Structure formats: structure tokens, C-alpha cells
PDB file of C-alpha atoms and ligand atoms in Angstrom:
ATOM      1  CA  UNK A1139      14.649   7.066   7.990  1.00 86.00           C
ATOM      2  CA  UNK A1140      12.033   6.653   5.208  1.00 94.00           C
ATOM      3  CA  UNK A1141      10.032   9.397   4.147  1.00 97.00           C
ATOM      4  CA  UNK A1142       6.426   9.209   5.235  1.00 98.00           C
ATOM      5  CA  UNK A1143       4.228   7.880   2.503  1.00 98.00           C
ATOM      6  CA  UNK A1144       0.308   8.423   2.910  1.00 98.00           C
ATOM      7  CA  UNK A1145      -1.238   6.307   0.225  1.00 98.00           C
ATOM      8  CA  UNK A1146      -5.103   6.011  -0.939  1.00 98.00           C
ATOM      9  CA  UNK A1147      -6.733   2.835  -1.738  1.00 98.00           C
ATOM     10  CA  UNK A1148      -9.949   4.152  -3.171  1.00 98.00           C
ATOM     11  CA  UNK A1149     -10.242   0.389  -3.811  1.00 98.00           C
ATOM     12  CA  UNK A1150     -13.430   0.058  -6.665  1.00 98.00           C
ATOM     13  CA  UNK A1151     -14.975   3.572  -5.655  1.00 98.00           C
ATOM     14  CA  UNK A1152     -15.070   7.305  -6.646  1.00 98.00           C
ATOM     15  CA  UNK A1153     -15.905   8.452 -10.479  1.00 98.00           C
ATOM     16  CA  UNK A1154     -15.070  10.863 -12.951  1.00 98.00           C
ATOM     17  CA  UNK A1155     -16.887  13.824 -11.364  1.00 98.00           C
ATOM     18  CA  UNK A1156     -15.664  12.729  -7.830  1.00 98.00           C
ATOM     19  CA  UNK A1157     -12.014  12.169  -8.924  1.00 98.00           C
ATOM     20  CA  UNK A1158     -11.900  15.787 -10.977  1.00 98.00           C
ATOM     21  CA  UNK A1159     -13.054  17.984  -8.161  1.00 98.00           C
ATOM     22  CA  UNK A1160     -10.491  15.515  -5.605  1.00 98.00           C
ATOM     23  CA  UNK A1161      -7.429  15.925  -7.491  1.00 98.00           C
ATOM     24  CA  UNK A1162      -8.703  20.198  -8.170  1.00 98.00           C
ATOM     25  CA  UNK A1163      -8.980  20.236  -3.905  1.00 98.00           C
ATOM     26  CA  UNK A1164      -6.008  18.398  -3.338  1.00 98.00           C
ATOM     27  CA  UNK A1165      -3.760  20.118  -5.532  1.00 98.00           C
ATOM     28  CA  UNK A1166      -0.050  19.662  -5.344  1.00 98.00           C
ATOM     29  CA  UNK A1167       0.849  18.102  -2.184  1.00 97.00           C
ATOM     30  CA  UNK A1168       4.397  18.793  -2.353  1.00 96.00           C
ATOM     31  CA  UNK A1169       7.086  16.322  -1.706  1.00 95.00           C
ATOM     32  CA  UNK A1170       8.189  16.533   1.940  1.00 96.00           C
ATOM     33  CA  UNK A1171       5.301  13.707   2.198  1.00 98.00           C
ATOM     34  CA  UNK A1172       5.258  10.943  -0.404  1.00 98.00           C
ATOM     35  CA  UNK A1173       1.361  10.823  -1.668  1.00 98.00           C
ATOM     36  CA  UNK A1174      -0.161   8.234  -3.370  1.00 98.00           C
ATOM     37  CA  UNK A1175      -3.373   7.599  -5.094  1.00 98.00           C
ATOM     38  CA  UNK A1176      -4.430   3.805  -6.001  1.00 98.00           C
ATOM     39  CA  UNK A1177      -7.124   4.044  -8.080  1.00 98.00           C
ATOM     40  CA  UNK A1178      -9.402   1.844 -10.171  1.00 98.00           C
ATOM     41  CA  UNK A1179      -7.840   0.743 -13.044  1.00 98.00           C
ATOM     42  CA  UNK A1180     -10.723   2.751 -15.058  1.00 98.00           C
ATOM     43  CA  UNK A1181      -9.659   5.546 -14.216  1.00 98.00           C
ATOM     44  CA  UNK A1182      -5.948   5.727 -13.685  1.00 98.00           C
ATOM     45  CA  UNK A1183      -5.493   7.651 -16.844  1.00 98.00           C
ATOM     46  CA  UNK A1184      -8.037  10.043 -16.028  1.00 98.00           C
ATOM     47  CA  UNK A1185      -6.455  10.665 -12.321  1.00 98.00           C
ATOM     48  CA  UNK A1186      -3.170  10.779 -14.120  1.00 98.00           C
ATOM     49  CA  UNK A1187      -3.992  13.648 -16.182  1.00 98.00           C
ATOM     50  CA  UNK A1188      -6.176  15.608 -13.081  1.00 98.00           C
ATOM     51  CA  UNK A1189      -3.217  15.282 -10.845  1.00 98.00           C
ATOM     52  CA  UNK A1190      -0.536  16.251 -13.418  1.00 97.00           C
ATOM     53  CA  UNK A1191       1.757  18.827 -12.590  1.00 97.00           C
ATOM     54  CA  UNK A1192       1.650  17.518  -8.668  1.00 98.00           C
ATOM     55  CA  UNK A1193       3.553  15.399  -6.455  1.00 97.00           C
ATOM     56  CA  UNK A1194       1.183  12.726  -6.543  1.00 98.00           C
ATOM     57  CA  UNK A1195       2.102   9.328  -7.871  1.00 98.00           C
ATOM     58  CA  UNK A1196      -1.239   7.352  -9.014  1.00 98.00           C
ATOM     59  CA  UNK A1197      -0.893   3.796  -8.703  1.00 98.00           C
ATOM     60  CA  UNK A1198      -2.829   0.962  -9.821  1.00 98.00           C
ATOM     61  CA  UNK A1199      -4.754  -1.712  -7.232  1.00 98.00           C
ATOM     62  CA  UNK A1200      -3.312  -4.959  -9.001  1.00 98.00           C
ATOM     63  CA  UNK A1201      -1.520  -6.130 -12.117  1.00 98.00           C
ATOM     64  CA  UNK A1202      -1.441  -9.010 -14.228  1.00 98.00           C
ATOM     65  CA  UNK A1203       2.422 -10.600 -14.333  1.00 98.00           C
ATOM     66  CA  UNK A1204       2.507 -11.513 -18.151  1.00 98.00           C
ATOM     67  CA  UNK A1205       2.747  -8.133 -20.802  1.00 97.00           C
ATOM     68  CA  UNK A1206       0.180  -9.383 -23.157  1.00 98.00           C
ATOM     69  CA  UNK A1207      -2.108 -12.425 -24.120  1.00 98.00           C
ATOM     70  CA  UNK A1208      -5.266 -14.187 -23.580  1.00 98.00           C
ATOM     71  CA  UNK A1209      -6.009 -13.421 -20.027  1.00 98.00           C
ATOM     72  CA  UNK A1210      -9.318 -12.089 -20.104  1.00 98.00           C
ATOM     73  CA  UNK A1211     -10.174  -9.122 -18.402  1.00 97.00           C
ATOM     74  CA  UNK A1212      -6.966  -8.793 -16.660  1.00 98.00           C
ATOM     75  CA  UNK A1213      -4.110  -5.668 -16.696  1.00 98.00           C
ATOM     76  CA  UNK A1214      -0.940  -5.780 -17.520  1.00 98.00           C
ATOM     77  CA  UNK A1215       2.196  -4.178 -16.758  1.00 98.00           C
ATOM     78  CA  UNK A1216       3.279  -3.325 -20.236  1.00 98.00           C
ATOM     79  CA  UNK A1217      -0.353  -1.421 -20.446  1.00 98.00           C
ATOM     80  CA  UNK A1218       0.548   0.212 -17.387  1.00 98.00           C
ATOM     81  CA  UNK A1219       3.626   1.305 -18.311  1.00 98.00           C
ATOM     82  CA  UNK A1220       2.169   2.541 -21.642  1.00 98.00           C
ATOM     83  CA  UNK A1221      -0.102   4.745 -20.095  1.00 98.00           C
ATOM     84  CA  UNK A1222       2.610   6.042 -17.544  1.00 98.00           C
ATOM     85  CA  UNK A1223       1.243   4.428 -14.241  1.00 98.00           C
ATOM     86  CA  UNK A1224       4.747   2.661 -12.823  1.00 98.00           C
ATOM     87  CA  UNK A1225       3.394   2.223  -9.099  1.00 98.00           C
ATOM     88  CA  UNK A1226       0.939  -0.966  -7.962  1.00 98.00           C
ATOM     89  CA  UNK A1227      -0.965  -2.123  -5.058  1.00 98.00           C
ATOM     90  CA  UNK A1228      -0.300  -6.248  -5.006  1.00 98.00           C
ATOM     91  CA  UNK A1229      -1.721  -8.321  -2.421  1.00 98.00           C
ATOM     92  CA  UNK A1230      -4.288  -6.531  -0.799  1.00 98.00           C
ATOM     93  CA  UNK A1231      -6.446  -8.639   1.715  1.00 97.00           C
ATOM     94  CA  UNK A1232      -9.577  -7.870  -0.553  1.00 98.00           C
ATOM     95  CA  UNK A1233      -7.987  -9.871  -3.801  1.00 98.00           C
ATOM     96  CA  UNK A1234      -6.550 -12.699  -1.651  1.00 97.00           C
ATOM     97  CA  UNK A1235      -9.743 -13.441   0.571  1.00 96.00           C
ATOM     98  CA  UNK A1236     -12.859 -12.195  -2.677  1.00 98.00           C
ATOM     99  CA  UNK A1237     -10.869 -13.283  -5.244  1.00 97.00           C
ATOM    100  CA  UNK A1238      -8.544 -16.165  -4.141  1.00 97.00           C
ATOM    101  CA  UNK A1239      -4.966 -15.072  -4.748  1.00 98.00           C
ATOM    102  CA  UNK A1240      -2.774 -16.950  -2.700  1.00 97.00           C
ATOM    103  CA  UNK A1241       1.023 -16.412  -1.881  1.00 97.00           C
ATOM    104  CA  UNK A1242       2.130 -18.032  -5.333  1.00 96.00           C
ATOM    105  CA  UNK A1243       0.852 -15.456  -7.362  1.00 98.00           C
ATOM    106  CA  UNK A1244       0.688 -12.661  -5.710  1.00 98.00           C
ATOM    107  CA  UNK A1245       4.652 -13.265  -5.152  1.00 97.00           C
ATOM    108  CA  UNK A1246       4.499 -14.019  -9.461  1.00 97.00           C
ATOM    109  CA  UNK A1247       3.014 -10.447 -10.088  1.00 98.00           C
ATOM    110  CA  UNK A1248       5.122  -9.038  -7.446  1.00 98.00           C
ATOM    111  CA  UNK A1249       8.251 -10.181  -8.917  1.00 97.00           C
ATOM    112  CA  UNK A1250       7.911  -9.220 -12.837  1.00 97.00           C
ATOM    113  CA  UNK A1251       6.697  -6.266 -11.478  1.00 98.00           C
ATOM    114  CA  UNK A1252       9.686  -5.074  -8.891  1.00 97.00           C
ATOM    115  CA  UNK A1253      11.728  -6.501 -12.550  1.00 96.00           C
ATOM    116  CA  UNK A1254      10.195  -4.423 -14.611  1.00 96.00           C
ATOM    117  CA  UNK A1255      11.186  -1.586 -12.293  1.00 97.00           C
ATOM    118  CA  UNK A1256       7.650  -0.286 -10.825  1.00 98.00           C
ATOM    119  CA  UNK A1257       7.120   0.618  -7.711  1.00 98.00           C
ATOM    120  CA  UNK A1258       4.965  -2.165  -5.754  1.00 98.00           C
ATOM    121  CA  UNK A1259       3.301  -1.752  -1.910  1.00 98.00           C
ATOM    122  CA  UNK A1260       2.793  -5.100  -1.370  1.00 98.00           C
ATOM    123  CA  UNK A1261       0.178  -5.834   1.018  1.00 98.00           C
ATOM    124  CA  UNK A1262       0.351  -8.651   4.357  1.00 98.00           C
ATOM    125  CA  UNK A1263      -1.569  -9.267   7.393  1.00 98.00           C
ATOM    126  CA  UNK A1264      -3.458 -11.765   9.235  1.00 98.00           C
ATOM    127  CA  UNK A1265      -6.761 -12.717  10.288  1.00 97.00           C
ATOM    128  CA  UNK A1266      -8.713 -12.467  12.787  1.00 97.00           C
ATOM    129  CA  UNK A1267      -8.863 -15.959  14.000  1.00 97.00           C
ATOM    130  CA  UNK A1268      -4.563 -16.362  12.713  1.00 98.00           C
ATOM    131  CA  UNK A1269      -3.908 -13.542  15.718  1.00 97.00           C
ATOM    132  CA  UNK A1270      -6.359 -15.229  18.277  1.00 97.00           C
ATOM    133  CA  UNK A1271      -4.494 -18.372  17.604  1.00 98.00           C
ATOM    134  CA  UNK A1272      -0.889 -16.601  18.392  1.00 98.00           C
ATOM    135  CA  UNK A1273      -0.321 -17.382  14.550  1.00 98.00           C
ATOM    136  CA  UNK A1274       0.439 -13.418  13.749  1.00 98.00           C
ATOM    137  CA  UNK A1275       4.117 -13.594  13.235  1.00 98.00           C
ATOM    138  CA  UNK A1276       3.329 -17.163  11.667  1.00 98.00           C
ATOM    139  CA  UNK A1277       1.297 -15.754   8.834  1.00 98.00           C
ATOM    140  CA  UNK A1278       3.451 -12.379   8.082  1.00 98.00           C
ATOM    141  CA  UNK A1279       6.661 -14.475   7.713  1.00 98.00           C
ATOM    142  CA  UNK A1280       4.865 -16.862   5.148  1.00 98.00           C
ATOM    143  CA  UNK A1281       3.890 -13.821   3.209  1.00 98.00           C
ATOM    144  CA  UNK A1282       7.156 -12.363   3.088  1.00 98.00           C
ATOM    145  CA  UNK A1283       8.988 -15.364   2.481  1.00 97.00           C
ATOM    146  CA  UNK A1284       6.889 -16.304  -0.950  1.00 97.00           C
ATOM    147  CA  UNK A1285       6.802 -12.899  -1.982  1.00 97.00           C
ATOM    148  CA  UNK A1286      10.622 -11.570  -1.479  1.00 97.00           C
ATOM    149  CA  UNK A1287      13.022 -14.193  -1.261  1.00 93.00           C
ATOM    150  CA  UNK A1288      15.387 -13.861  -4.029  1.00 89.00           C
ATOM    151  CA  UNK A1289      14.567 -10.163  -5.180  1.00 93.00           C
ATOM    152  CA  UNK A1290      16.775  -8.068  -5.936  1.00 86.00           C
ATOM    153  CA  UNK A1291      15.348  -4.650  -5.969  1.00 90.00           C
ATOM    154  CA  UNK A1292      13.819  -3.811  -2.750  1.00 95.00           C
ATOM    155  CA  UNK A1293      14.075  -0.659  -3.442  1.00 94.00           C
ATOM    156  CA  UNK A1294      11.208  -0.584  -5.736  1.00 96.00           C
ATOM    157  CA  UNK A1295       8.964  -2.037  -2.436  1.00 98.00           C
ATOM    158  CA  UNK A1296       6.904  -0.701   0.549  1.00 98.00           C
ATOM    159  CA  UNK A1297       5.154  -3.044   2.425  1.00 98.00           C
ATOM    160  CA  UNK A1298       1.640  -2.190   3.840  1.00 98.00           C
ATOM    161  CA  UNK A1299       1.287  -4.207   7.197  1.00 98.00           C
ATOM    162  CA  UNK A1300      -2.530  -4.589   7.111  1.00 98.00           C
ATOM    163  CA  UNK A1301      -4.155  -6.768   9.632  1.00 98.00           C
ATOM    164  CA  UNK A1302      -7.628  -7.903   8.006  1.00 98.00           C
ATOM    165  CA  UNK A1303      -9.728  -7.522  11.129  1.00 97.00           C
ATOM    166  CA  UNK A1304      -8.523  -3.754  11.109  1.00 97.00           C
ATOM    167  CA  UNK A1305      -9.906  -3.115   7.400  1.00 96.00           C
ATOM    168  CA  UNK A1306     -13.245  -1.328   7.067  1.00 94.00           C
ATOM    169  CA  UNK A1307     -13.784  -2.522  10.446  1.00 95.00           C
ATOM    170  CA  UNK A1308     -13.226   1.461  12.776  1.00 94.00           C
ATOM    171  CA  UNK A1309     -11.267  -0.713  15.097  1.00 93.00           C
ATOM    172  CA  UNK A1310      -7.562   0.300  14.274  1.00 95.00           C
ATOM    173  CA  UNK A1311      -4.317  -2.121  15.883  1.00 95.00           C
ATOM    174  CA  UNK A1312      -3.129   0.235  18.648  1.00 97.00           C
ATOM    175  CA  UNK A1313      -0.352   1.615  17.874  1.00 97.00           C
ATOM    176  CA  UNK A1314       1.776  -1.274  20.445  1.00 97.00           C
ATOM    177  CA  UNK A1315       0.149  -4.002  18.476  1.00 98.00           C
ATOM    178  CA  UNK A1316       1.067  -2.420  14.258  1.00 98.00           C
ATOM    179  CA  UNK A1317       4.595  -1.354  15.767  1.00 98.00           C
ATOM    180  CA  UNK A1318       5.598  -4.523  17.181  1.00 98.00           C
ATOM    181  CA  UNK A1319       4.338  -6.162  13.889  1.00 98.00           C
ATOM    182  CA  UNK A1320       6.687  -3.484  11.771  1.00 98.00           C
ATOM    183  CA  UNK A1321       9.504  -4.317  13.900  1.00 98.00           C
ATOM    184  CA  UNK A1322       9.559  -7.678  13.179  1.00 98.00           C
ATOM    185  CA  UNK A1323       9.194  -7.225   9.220  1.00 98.00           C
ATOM    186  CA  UNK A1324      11.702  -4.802   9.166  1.00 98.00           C
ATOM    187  CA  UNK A1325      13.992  -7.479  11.384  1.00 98.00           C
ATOM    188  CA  UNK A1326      12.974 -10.011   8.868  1.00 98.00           C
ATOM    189  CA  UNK A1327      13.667  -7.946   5.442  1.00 97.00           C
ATOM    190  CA  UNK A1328      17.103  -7.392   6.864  1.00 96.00           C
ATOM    191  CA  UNK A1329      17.832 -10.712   8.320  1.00 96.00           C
ATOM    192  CA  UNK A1330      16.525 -12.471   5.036  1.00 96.00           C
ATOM    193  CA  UNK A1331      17.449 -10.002   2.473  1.00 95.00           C
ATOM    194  CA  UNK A1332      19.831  -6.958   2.753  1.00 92.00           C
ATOM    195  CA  UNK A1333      19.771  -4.607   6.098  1.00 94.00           C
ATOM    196  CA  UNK A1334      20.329  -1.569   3.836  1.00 94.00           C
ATOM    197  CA  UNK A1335      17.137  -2.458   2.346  1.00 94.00           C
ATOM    198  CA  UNK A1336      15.488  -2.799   5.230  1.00 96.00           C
ATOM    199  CA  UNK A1337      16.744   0.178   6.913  1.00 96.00           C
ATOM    200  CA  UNK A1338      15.391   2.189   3.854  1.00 96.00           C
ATOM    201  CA  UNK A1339      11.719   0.753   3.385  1.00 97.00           C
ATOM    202  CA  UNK A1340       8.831   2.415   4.087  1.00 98.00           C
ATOM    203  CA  UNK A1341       6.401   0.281   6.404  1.00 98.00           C
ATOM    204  CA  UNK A1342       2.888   1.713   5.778  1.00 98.00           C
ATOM    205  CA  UNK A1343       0.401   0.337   8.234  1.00 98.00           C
ATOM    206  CA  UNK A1344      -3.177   0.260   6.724  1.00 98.00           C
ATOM    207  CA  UNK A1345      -6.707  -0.875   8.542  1.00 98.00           C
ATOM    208  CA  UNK A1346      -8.981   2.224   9.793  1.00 97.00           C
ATOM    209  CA  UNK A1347      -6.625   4.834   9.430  1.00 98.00           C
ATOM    210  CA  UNK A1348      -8.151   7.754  10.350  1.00 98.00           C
ATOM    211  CA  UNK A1349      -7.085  11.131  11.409  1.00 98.00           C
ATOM    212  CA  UNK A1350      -7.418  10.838  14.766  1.00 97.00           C
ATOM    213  CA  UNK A1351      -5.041   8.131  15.100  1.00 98.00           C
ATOM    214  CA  UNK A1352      -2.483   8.341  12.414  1.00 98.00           C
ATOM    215  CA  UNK A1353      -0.153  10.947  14.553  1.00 98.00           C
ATOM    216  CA  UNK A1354      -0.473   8.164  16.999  1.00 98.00           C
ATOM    217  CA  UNK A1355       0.542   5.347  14.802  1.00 98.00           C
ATOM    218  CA  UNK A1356       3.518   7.553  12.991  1.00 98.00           C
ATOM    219  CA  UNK A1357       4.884   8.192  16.328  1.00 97.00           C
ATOM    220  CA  UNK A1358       5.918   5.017  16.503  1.00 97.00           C
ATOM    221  CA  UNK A1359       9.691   4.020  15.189  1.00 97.00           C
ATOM    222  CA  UNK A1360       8.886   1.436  12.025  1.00 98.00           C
ATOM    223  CA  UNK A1361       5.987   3.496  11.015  1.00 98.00           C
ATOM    224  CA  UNK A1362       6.678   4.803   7.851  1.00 98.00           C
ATOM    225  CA  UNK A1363       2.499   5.796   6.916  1.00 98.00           C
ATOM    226  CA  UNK A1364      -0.671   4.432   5.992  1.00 98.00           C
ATOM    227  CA  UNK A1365      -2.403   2.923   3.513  1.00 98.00           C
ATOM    228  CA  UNK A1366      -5.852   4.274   3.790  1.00 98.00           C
ATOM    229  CA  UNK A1367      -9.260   3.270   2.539  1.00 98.00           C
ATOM    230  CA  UNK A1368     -12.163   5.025   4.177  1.00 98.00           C
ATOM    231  CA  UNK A1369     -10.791   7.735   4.922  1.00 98.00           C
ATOM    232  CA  UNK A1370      -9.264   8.552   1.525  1.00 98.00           C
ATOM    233  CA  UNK A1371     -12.264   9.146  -0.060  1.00 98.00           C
ATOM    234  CA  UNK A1372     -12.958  12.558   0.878  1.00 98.00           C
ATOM    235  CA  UNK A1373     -10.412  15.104   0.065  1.00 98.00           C
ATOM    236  CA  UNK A1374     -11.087  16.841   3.259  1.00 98.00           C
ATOM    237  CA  UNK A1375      -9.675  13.875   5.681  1.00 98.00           C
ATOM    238  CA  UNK A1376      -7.097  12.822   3.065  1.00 98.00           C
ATOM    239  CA  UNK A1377      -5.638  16.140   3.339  1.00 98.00           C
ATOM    240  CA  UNK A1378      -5.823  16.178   7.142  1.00 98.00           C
ATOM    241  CA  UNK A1379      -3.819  12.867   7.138  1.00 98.00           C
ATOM    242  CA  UNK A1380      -0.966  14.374   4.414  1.00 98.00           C
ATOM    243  CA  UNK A1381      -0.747  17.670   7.296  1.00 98.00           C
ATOM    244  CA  UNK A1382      -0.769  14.907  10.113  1.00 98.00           C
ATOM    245  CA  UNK A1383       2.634  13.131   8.140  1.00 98.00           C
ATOM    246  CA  UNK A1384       4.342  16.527   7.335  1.00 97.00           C
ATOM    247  CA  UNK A1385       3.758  17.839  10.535  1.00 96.00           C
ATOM    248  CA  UNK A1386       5.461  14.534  12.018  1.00 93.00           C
ATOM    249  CA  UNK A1387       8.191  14.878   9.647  1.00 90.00           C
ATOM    250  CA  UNK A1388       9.335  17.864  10.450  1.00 73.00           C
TER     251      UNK A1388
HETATM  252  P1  PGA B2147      -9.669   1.122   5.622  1.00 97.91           P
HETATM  253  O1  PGA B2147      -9.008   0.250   4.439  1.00 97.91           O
HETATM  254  O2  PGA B2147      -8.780   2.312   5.860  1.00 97.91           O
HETATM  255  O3  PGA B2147     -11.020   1.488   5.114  1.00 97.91           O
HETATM  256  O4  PGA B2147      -9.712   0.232   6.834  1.00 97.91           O
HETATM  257  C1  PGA B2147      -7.627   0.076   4.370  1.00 97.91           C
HETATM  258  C2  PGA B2147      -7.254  -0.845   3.227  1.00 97.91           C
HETATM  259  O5  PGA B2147      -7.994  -1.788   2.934  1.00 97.91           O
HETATM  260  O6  PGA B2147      -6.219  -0.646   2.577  1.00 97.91           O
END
């Protein structure tokens, strides 16, 4: 079984002052749970540093797929690498539906990424209106297909089953509704790819994760953790959540 992971998506919050007395709280974590920390691309160096010495992996909330050139404003992995950061969020519901990137790319960054040998949760889900429509399975499938057919290293990936009208919204999937959508990507991952692979990847389930329902959700066999927004950005609840996965772990 996977090791619970309980990763942060501070998405474009927190600052300097906020991040320094975060990592000081949070200390070292330990490794029984795997921790995570996606953080603004401003300030992953600064994170890096505070949270040296710990358990904590920081990871960055997207990436560029070319090392270098004229692409404005963008990140790339090469920088990423340089500054030590080998872990990125790709394909969050927040860059494909604000800033428009579709399955092509976000299956181009995902790919020289897993290459390049960084860690990636790669982020699917579906809509409101796709799950009304019975399109649920529909959607995921399409995701996963662009993204991971023909990769190689799967062990480098963690999937973050995210359903959109669950994000910032309070109103969690019940636990029924996320596990029978982890089942089926972890059925699909080893039916389309390898089943060692599959057997081995960490399903994170993200939208409202909060503390009162995350024992509920990592109950559940193909529920591997969370990736958490609101409720990552106080110390106090992010903690809670990393006691709620070693807890269940043990
Ligand atoms: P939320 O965000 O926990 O605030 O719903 C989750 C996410 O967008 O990753």
C-alpha cells in the first residue's frame, strides 16, 4: 500500500512572515506520513530554506516544459531543479478552467517533467455539470489517457482526484462517491499502463478536505491522502490532518 501523502496547495496565498512562523510551527513532520508543501513559485526558495532539515518536500504549483527561452513570465524545470525544488503540482482545475490549459499541455509539461525525473501530482476531475450528465468516468479517462499513455516512469506520479465542484466549495465527495472514482483510476493506470505501477501510486483526493472528514475519506481502500487548499493554510489544521494520516497508518 502507498504511504499516505498529505499535500498543501497554498495555491497564490501566504507570505514571507506567514510562511516563516508555518514552517517554525510545523517543524519536522517526520516520515511515517509523506508531507508536502506546494507553494507559490515566489517563494519556494524561501519555504525551502524554512523547512530545511525536515521531512517536508516543497513543491512547485506548475512548470513550464521547455528549460530555457523566450516564454515570458513562465518557470522552468531546469530553474527548478537549480534551486532544488524536484516536486510539481500540474493540472490543477484552477490553471485549466482561469488560465486555459487543456489536456495537450498539461500532458507536454507532465511528460518532460516525469523525464526529467521530478516528482509530479498531476491533477483530474470533472465538473459539475460533466457528473450531472453521467460524464464522470468520461472526463477522468480523457485526462489520463492524454496525460500518461506512453510514460515510462510512473513512479515519479501521484494523481490528485479532484472533482471541481468539491474545490473551495465546503461540500466534500462523500467518501462512496471519491472512492469509487479512485478505484477506477487505479483500474485504469493498471489496465493501460503497468499494474505494479498502479498498485504503488498514491491517489490523493483533493476538494474541501478538512479535518473532520479526512479519517473518513482515508478509510477508504484507494485513498492514499489529500491534496488540501483551505485548510492548509493554517498550521494548526494542517497539522491536525498530518496526525489524522499517521494515526490511520498505523
Ligand atoms: P480546497 O482546495 O481544499 O480549498 O477545496 C483543494 C485544491 O484546490 O487543491
Amino acid at each position: 500500500m502507498p504511504k499516505f501523502c498529505v499535500a498543501a496547495n497554498w495555491k497564490m496565498n501566504q507570505n514571507k512572515k506567514l510562511i516563516l512562523s508555518f514552517a517554525q510551527e510545523l517543524g519536522d513532520p517526520g516520515s511515517d506520513v509523506d508531507v508536502v508543501i506546494g507553494t507559490p513559485t515566489i517563494y519556494l526558495d524561501y519555504a525551502k530554506e524554512q523547512t530545511a532539515g525536515s521531512q517536508v518536500t516543497i513543491a512547485a504549483q506548475n512548470a513550464f516544459f521547455e528549460d530555457s527561452g523566450a516564454f515570458t513570465g513562465e518557470t522552468s524545470p531546469a530553474m527548478l531543479d537549480d534551486i532544488g525544488i524536484k516536486c510539481v503540482i500540474i493540472g490543477h482545475s484552477e490553471r485549466r478552467q482561469i488560465f486555459g490549459e487543456g489536456n495537450e499541455l498539461i500532458a507536454k509539461k507532465l511528460q518532460a517533467l516525469v523525464s526529467k525525473g521530478f516528482r509530479v501530482i498531476f491533477c483530474i476531475g470533472e465538473s459539475l455539470a460533466e457528473r450531472e450528465n453521467g460524464d464522470t468516468f468520461k472526463v477522468i479517462e480523457s485526462q489520463l489517457q492524454s496525460a500518461l499513455t506512453g510514460v515510462s516512469n510512473l513512479q515519479y506520479i501521484t494523481i490528485a482526484y479532484e472533482p471541481i465542484w468539491a474545490i473551495g466549495t465546503g461540500v466534500a465527495a462523500t467518501s462512496e462517491q471519491a472512492e469509487e472514482c479512485h478505484k477506477m483510476i487505479r483500474e485504469w493506470v493498471a489496465k493501460n499502463c503497468d499494474s505494479d505501477s498502479a498498485k504503488q501510486m498514491q491517489i490523493l483526493y483533493g476538494g474541501s478536505v478538512k479535518p473532520k472528514n479526512f479519517a473518513e475519506l482515508l478509510s477508504q481502500p484507494n485513498i492514499d491522502g489529500g491534496l488540501v487548499g483551505g485548510a492548509s493554510l493554517k498550521v494548526e489544521s494542517f497539522k491536525e490532518l498530518i496526525d489524522i494520516a499517521k494515526n490511520q497508518a498505523n
